[in-house]
PDB file of C-alpha atoms in Angstrom:
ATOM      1  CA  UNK A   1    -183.820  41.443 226.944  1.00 82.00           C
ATOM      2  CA  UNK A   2    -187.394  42.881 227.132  1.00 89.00           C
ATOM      3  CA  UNK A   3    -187.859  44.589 223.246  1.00 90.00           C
ATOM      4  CA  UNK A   4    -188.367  48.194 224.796  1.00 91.00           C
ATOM      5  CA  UNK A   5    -184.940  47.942 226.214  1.00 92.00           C
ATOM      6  CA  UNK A   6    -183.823  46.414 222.882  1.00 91.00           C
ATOM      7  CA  UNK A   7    -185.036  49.853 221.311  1.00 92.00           C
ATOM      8  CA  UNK A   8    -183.441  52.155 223.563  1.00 92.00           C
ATOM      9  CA  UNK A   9    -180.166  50.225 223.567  1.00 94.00           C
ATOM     10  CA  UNK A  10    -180.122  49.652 219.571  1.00 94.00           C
ATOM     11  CA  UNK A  11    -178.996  53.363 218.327  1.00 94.00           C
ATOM     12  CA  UNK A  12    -175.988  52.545 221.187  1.00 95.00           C
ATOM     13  CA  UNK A  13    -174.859  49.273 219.768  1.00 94.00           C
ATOM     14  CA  UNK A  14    -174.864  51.046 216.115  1.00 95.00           C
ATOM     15  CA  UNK A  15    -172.223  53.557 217.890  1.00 96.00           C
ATOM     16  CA  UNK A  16    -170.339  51.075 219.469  1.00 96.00           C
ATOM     17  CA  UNK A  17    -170.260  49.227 216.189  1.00 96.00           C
ATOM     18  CA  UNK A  18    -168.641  52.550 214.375  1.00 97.00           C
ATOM     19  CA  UNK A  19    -166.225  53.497 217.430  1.00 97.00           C
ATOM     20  CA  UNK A  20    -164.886  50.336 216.776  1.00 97.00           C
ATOM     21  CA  UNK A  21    -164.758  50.496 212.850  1.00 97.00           C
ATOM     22  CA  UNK A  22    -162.508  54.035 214.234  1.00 97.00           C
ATOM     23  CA  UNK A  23    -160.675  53.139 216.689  1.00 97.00           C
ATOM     24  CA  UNK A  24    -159.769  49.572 214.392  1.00 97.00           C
ATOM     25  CA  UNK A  25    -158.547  52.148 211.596  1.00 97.00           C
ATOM     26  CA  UNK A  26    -156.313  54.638 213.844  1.00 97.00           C
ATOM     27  CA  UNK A  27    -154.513  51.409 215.375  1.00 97.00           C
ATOM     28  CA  UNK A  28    -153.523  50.336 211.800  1.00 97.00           C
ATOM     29  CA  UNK A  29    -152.367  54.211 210.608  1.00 97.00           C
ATOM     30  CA  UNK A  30    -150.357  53.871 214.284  1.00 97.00           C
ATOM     31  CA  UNK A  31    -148.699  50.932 213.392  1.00 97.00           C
ATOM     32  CA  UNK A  32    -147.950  52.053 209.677  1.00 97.00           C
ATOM     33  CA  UNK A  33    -146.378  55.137 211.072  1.00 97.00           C
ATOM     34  CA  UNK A  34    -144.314  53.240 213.762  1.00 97.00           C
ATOM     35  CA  UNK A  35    -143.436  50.638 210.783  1.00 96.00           C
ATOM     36  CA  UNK A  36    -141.802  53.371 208.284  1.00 97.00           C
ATOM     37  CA  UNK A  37    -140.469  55.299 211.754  1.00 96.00           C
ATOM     38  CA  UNK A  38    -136.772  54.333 212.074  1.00 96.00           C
ATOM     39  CA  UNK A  39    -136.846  55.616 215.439  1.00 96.00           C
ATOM     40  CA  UNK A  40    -139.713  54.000 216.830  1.00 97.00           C
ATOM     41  CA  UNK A  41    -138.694  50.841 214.894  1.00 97.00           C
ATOM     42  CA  UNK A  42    -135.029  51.100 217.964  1.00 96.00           C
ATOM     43  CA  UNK A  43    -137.492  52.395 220.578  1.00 97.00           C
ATOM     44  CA  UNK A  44    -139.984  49.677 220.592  1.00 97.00           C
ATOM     45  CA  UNK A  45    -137.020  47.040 220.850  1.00 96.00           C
ATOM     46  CA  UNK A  46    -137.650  48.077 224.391  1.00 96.00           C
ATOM     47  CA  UNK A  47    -139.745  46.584 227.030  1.00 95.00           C
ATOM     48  CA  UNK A  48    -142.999  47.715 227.501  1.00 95.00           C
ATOM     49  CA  UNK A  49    -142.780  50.014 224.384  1.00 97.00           C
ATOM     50  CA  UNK A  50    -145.404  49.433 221.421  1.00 96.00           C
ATOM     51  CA  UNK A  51    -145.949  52.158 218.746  1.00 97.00           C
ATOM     52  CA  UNK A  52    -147.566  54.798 220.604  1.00 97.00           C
ATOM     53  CA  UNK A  53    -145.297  54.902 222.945  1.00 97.00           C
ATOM     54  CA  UNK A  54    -142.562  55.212 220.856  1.00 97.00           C
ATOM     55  CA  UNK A  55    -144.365  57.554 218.585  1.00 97.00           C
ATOM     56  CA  UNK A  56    -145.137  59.901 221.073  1.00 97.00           C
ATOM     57  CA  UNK A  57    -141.660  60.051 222.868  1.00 97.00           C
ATOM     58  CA  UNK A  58    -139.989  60.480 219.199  1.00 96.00           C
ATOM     59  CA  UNK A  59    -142.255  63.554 218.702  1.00 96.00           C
ATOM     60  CA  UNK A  60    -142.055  65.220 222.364  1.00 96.00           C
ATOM     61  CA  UNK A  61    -138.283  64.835 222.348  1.00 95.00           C
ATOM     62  CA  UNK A  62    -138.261  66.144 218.851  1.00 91.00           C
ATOM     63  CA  UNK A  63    -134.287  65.433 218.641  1.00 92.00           C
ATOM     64  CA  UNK A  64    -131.649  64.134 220.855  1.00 91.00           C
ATOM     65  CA  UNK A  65    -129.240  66.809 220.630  1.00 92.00           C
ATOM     66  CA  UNK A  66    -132.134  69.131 221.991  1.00 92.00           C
ATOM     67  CA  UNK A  67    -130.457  67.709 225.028  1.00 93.00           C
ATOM     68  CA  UNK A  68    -127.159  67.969 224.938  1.00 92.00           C
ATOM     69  CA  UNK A  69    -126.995  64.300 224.311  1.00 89.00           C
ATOM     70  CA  UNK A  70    -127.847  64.036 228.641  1.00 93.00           C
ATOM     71  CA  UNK A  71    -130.562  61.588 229.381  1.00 93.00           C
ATOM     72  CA  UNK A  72    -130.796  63.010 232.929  1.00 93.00           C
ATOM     73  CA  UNK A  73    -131.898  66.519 231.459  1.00 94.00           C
ATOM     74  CA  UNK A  74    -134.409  64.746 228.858  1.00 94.00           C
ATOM     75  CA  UNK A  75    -135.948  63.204 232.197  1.00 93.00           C
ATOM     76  CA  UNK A  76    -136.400  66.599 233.752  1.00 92.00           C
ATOM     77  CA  UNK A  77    -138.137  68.168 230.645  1.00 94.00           C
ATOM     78  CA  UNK A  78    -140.314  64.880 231.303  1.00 95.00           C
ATOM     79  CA  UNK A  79    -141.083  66.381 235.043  1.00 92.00           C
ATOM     80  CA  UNK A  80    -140.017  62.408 236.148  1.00 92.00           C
ATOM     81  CA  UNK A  81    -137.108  64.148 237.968  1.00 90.00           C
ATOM     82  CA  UNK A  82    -137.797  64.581 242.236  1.00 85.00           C
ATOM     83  CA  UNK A  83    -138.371  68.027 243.578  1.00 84.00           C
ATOM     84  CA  UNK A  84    -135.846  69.550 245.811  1.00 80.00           C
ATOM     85  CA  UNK A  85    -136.089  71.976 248.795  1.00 79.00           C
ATOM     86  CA  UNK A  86    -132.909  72.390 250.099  1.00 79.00           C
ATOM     87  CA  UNK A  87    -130.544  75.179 251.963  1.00 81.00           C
ATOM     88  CA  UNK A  88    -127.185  74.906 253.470  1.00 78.00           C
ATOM     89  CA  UNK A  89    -126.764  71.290 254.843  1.00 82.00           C
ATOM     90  CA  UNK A  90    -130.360  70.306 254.582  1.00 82.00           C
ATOM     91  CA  UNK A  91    -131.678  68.706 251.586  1.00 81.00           C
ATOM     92  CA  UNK A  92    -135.045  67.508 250.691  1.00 80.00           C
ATOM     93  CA  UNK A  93    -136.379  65.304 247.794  1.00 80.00           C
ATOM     94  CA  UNK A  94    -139.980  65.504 247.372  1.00 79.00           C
ATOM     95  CA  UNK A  95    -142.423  64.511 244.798  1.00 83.00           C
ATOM     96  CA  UNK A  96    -141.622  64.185 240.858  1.00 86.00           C
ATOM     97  CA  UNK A  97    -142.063  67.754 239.862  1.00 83.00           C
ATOM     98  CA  UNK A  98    -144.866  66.738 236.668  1.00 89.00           C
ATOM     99  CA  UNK A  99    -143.619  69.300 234.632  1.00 86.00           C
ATOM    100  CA  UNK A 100    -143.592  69.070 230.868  1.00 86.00           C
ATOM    101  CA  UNK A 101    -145.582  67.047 228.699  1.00 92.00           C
ATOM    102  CA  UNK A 102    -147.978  64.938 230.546  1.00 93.00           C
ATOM    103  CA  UNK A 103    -149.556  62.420 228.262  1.00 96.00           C
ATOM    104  CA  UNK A 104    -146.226  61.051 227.480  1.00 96.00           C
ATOM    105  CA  UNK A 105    -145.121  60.619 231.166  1.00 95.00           C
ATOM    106  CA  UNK A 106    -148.546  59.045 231.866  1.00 96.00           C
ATOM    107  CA  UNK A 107    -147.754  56.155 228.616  1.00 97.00           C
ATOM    108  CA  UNK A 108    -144.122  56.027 230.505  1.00 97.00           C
ATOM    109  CA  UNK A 109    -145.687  54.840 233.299  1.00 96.00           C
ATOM    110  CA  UNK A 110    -148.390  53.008 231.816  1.00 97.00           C
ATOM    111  CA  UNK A 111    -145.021  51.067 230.282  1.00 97.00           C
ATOM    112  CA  UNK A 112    -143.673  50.650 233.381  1.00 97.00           C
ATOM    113  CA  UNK A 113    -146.171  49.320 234.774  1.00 97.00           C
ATOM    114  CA  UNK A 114    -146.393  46.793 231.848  1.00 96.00           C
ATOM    115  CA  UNK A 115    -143.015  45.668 232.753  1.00 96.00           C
ATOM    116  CA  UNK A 116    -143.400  45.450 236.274  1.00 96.00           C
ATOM    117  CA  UNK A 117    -146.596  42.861 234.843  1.00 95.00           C
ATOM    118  CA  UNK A 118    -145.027  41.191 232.371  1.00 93.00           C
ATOM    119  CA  UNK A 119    -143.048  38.221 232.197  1.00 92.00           C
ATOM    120  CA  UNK A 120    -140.235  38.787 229.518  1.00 90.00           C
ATOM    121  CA  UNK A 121    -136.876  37.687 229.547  1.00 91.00           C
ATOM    122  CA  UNK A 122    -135.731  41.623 228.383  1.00 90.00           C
ATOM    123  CA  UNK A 123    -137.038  42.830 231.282  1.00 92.00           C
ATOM    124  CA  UNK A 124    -136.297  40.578 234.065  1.00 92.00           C
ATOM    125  CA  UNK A 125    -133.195  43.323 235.002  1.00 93.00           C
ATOM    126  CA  UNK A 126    -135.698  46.320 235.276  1.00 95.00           C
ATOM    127  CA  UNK A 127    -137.931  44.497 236.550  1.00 96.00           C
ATOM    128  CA  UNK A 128    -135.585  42.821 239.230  1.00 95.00           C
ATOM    129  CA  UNK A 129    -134.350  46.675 240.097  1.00 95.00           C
ATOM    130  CA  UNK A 130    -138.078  48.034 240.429  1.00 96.00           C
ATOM    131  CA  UNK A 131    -139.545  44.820 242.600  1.00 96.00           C
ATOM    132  CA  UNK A 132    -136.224  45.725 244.939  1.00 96.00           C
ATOM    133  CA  UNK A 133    -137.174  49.374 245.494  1.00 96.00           C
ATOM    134  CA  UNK A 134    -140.401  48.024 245.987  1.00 96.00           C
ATOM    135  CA  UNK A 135    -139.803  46.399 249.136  1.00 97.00           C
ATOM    136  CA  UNK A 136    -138.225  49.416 250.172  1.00 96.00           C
ATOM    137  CA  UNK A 137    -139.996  52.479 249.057  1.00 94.00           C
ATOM    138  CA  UNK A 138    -143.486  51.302 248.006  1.00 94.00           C
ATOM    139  CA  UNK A 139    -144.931  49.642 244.487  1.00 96.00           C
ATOM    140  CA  UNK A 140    -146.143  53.220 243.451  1.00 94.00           C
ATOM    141  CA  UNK A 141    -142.716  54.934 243.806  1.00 94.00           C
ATOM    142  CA  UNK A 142    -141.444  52.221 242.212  1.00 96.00           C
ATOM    143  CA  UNK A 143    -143.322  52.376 239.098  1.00 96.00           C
ATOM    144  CA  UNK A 144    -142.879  56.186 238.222  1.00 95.00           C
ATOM    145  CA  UNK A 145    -138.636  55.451 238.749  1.00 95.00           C
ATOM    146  CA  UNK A 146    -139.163  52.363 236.592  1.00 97.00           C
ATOM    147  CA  UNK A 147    -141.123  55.108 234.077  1.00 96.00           C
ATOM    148  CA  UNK A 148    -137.900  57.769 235.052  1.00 96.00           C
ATOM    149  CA  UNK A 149    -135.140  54.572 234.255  1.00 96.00           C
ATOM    150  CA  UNK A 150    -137.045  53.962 231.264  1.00 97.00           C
ATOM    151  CA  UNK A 151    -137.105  57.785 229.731  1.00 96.00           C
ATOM    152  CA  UNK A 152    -133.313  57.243 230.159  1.00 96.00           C
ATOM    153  CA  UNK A 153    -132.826  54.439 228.386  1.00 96.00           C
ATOM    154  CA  UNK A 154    -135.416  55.199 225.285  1.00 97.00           C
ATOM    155  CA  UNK A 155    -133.464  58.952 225.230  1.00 96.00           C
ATOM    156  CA  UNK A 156    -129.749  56.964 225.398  1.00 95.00           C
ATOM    157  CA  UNK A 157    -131.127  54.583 222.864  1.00 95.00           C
ATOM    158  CA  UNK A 158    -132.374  57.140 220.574  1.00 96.00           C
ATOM    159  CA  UNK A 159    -129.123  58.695 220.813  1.00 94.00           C
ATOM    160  CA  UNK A 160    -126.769  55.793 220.489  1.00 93.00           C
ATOM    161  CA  UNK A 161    -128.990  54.480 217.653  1.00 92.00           C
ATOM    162  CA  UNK A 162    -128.824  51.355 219.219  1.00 93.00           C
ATOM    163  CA  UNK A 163    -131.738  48.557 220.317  1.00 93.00           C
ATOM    164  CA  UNK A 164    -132.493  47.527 223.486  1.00 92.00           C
ATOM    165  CA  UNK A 165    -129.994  44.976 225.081  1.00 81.00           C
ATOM    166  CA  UNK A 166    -127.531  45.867 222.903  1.00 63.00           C
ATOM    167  CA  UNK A 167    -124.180  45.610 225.073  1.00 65.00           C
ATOM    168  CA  UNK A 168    -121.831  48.625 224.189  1.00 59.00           C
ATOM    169  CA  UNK A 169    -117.915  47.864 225.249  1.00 59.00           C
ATOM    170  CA  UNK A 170    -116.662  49.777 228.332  1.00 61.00           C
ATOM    171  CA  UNK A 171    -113.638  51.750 227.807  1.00 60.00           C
ATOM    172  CA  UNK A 172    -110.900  50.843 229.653  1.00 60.00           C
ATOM    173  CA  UNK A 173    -108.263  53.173 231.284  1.00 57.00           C
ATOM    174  CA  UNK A 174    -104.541  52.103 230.129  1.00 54.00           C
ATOM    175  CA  UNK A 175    -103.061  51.813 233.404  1.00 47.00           C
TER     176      UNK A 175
END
């Protein structure tokens, strides 16, 4: 490079150099947090879920029971429930309604998207089920139901205190 560019460009490689040093330093207090966290420690047995993820969903949730123990309301407070406009026999489904906390639905479906990506055995159901409404629907709509699926199984996981893959038995009616 020519030295006057070298000049100019020097004070922005020194910031570079420290925005590393920073960013190096809040990845390690993320992961120490995430390592003494017994949530996270269950949530991250999930696909696509690393420390921040899990973090951040632990602290937006706040508790399960917030809920009523129902995954399907968590997912609303989420806004990654469908919009309705309906009356009398007619009923519409539009767009998610984005309510609620938005940085954590955005990692959601940044994590979707890494299972829809990836290549892991734990996923290969979810991402079976998202590739299949796919083909119907459309990759985008796909991926923010994938995100939707997944705030329902980090919520029941959370409160089932359970890790991912974990088969619960069925109950079985005496007939």
């Amino acid at each position: 490079l020519p030295p006057a560019l070298l000049t100019t460009l020097a004070p922005l490689r020194t910031w570079l150099g420290e925005l590393n040093g920073l960013l190096t330093a809040a990845d390690a207090a993320v992961n120490d947090l995430a390592a003494n966290d017994t949530v996270a420690q269950t949530l991250m047995t999930a696909p696509g879920v690393g420390p921040v993820v899990a973090l951040t969903f632990a602290a937006v949730l706040d508790d399960p029971a917030r809920f009523a123990g129902d995954a399907a309301r968590a997912s609303a407070f989420l806004g990654l429930v469908p919009s309705e406009d309906s009356s009398a026999e007619r009923r519409l489904k539009g767009h998610i309604t984005k309510t609620g906390p938005s940085d954590l639905r955005a990692l959601l479906v940044q994590a979707s998207w890494t299972i829809w990506r990836g290549r892991s055995a734990a996923a290969a159901d979810l991402r079976a089920w998202a590739h299949a409404l796919a083909k119907r629907r459309g990759r985008r709509i796909a991926i923010v139901a994938l995100a939707r699926r997944l705030s329902r199984i980090l919520f029941a996981m959370w409160r089932d205190q359970t890790a991912f893959g974990v088969k619960r038995p069925r109950l079985t009616s005496a007939a």
